[in-house]
Amino acid sequence: MASIIDIKDECSLHVRNFSFTYKGATTPSLKKVTMPIAKHSVTALIGPSGCGKTTLLRSFNRMHDLYPGNKYEGEIEFEGRNILDPKEDLIHLRTKIGMIFQKPTAFPMSIFDNVAYGMRLQGIKNKTELEGRVEKALQDAAIWKEVKDRLKHDANGLSGGQQQRLCIARAIAVEPEVLLFDEPTSALDPISTQGIEKLVIELKERVSIIIVTHNMQQAARVSDYTGFMYLGDLIELGHTEELFVTPKEKLTQEYITGKFG
Amino acid sequence: MIDKIFLNMTRTSALLILFIVAWIFVVLFNHSIEAMQTFGFDFITKDEWAPNLEKFGAYAAIFGSVASTFLAMLLAIPVAIGVAIFLSEIAHDKIKGFFGVSVELLAAIPSVIYGMWGLFFFVPILRDIFGGMGIGLLAAGIVLAIMILPFMAAVTRDAMNTTPDILKESAYALGGTQWDVIKDIIIPYAKAGIIGSLILALGRAIGETMAVTFVMGNVHHTPKTILDPTTSIPVTLANEFTEADSSLYFSSLFGLALTLLVMSFVVIAIAKFYFLRKVRKGQ
Amino acid sequence: MTATQKRIIINRIALGFSTLSAIIALAFLFWILGVLVMKGVDSLSWSIFMFEGSPPGYAESGLKHALVGQLILVGLATLIGVPLGIMAGTYLSEYGKNSKLAHTIRDISDIMMSAPSIVIGAFVYAVVVMPMGHFSAWAGAIALAIIMIPIILRTTDDMLQLVPGTLREAAFALGAPKYKVIMDVVYRGAKAGILTGVLLGIARVGGETAPLLFTSFNDNFFTTDLNEAMPSLTVTMFNYAISPYDDWQQLGWAAAFILSMFILGLNIVGRLILLAGKRK
Ligand SMILES: Nc1ncnc2c1ncn2[C@@H]1O[C@H](COP(=O)(O)OP(=O)(O)O)[C@@H](O)[C@H]1O
Ligand SMILES: [Mg+2]
């Protein structure tokens, strides 16, 4: 059976007996996953391609609801309620739980408008407030210096690494509690990757972070907790050093020593 | 040896299309010289079209073409965009499939049938509502709008569908509603493609003959209101080409054909090269 | 009201309008289809296929002349347009590729696909009808072929480009000359796509009226003489519809129905072939 550590610190999310089935699929892609997510820390999800990492991550902000016919079972607790409840206010949920995608997704608008987008959705119109918060978000995402002279320029003119940091700025500008990263560096060069990793570590002071990565070194570098998934099961969740040095499960051991993948 | 023959045959066929297009322009131009020499610019600025007096001013036909197309665009664009949004963002897969296929099949219905429907079923309604004959600019604009609607909706939907899912998801992930995503992400992203598609539809509408022949009235008058009967270039050609009895009359009709060809070439070229080319590069 | 509540309401309204426009559009289009089917089925009878046109008021009148004429015109146009279109498309995909010439030809054919078809009719009138001195089936078929060529050319070009380059290389590696590679490998790989293109091309010109008005003109009687004016369903429909006679109008609707079924059928078959080809 799975070996899931009991997290003593405060948790921001609790996944309990969570199963997920895609529309038309006969077997669930996630099977009774139970997993605590510690607050203000980085939790990495690793495992071979197709094991369900992305599926789990996209359940936290109910991204799957964009495509009708998928089925959630079980519970994900956030701020004291089950966010899988059909009555959950998804707009509110998504402002509390932000997401960064595999590829940079700069919107077809200026750099400033990109970062201001989420705040404007929330009805913030005051120009000085917007300007202040955009600057702060860009600074927190470590990209302010590079873009401060061209805020009005089209965001698509930025490099891939810059765009990804812009997306992070955009996500943190609305001050979420949780940030979800789905292989955020898979489309980036090593230098940009380093920058994003550094940023992830800095950000955990303010938000809880869940990061999917296919790169075990990356998980080891940035995370406090690591979950190893395999064929829709969470096999093991532990402190990152422990999981990589003394895994409790045989499957974990085989995976981290490269016996399969 | 055979290889050479094969290459030459295929190349000749390919060059043929360029040749035909050039030939069309040359032939139409040559045949319209007489009218151009006789009337000069009056040909396109005067609206007196009196075959019995050998007077041919194409202004009414040109105006009718432009006005009916403009009216059709005005009516069709909002609906087409609405349909495209419905098809790409709102409808469930099954409805989407059904709707999408019907729209595409409807785009294949011969345009003369839209004209027949317009004459027998729609014009009487207009007559009841507005009085008069029912035939005229308004009827032509509406029938034309309905005729181009399927094509317009289909190409607009295709343009919207080029927006990457991941971009839309990013906006949803910030708490956007469907409409936020449509107006802030999809439309700006697909703008060039959408505009190009709409102009392409305009290019088709301006050259459409059969849908409007029955319902426009075929009188060479510049309409004073949208209820007045008038004519357009294709309608004039369809009705008068086989009746022309003098060389100047023929030449004037060829002049109309050339005018129409140039107008639609320019419109389609703008859609293709200015807007749709950008789309290709963007992807 | 918070900003978010306002957004939610605007969202509902906007999506409501969009759905409404879809319903309006569909209502109009089904109205037209409904009229076509009701009127068409009403007017259908066996005599339509047995008799040719006759003056209004005669019982024994039908569309045989127009049906046969339509088949001859479209068939002839296909015989002219399809080989030329396929060869031209072959040149673009296999020889011209990304050359300036190839791109120019592609662009010009794209424009031609949307060019007013009545202008093609005027052109053919000038270069075929005037020298011959009279209307003819040939003139009509040539006008339709000119409309067809760019369609076939573009689909052939697109479909051949979908055939993987490795397949061609494998055939070249066996020492086959280029024409053989194209005939045996490339065409075979793109068979379904080319066929679909041909069917859609036929469907497109089959519904054309404008370019026939002053090329093949019309005739109320049965003829197979390609050097004479030839009736077609579309032009017959046009003439009958604007005639003041009830029985002619009925025949017009019958013609509209038969033609639309034929064109929809071609479209559907074309799509099915493409789907079946993709599934393989
Ligand atoms: N949209 C979808 N519809 C159906 N099945 C899907 C879909 N997306 C992913 N899957 C399936 O769910 C499983 C988990 O996929 P995913 O979460 O993307 O894996 P990972 O991110 O770990 O590579 C896979 O078996 C995959 O085939
Ligand atoms: Mg994944």
CSV table of C-alpha atoms and ligand atoms in Angstrom, one decimal, chain A residues 20-25 28-30 46-58 64 67 70 102 182-183 212 229 232, ligand 1:
chain,number,residue,atom,x,y,z
A,20,PHE,CA,-11.0,11.2,-11.3
A,21,THR,CA,-12.4,9.7,-14.6
A,22,TYR,CA,-12.1,11.4,-17.9
A,23,LYS,CA,-15.1,11.6,-20.1
A,24,GLY,CA,-15.6,8.4,-22.0
A,25,ALA,CA,-12.7,6.6,-20.1
A,28,PRO,CA,-10.2,6.3,-13.6
A,29,SER,CA,-7.0,8.2,-14.2
A,30,LEU,CA,-6.7,8.8,-10.5
A,46,ILE,CA,6.9,13.1,-9.9
A,47,GLY,CA,6.3,9.9,-11.8
A,48,PRO,CA,6.5,8.5,-15.3
A,49,SER,CA,4.6,10.2,-18.1
A,50,GLY,CA,0.8,9.4,-18.1
A,51,CYS,CA,0.7,8.5,-14.4
A,52,GLY,CA,-1.8,11.3,-13.6
A,53,LYS,CA,0.3,14.3,-12.3
A,54,THR,CA,-1.4,16.8,-14.6
A,55,THR,CA,-4.8,15.3,-14.0
A,56,LEU,CA,-4.3,15.8,-10.2
A,57,LEU,CA,-3.0,19.3,-10.5
A,58,ARG,CA,-5.8,20.4,-12.8
A,64,HIS,CA,-11.4,19.8,-15.9
A,67,TYR,CA,-14.5,20.1,-20.7
A,70,ASN,CA,-15.4,14.3,-16.5
A,102,GLN,CA,3.8,24.0,-19.4
A,182,ASP,CA,2.6,22.1,-14.5
A,183,GLU,CA,6.2,21.4,-15.7
A,212,VAL,CA,4.6,18.8,-11.4
A,229,MET,CA,2.7,8.7,-8.6
A,232,GLY,CA,-3.1,6.8,-11.2
D,1,LIG,N1,-8.3,14.8,-21.9
D,1,LIG,C1,-8.2,13.5,-21.6
D,1,LIG,N2,-9.1,12.6,-21.9
D,1,LIG,C2,-8.9,11.3,-21.6
D,1,LIG,N3,-7.9,10.8,-21.0
D,1,LIG,C3,-6.9,11.6,-20.6
D,1,LIG,C4,-7.0,13.0,-20.9
D,1,LIG,N4,-5.8,13.6,-20.5
D,1,LIG,C5,-5.1,12.7,-19.9
D,1,LIG,N5,-5.7,11.5,-20.0
D,1,LIG,C6,-5.2,10.2,-19.5
D,1,LIG,O1,-5.1,10.3,-18.1
D,1,LIG,C7,-3.9,9.7,-17.7
D,1,LIG,C8,-3.0,10.6,-16.9
D,1,LIG,O2,-2.6,11.7,-17.8
D,1,LIG,P1,-1.8,13.0,-17.2
D,1,LIG,O3,-2.4,13.4,-16.0
D,1,LIG,O4,-1.7,13.9,-18.4
D,1,LIG,O5,-0.4,12.3,-16.9
D,1,LIG,P2,1.0,13.1,-16.6
D,1,LIG,O6,0.8,14.5,-16.4
D,1,LIG,O7,1.5,12.4,-15.4
D,1,LIG,O8,1.9,12.8,-17.7
D,1,LIG,C9,-3.2,9.2,-19.0
D,1,LIG,O9,-3.4,7.8,-19.1
D,1,LIG,C10,-3.8,9.9,-20.1
D,1,LIG,O10,-3.9,9.1,-21.2
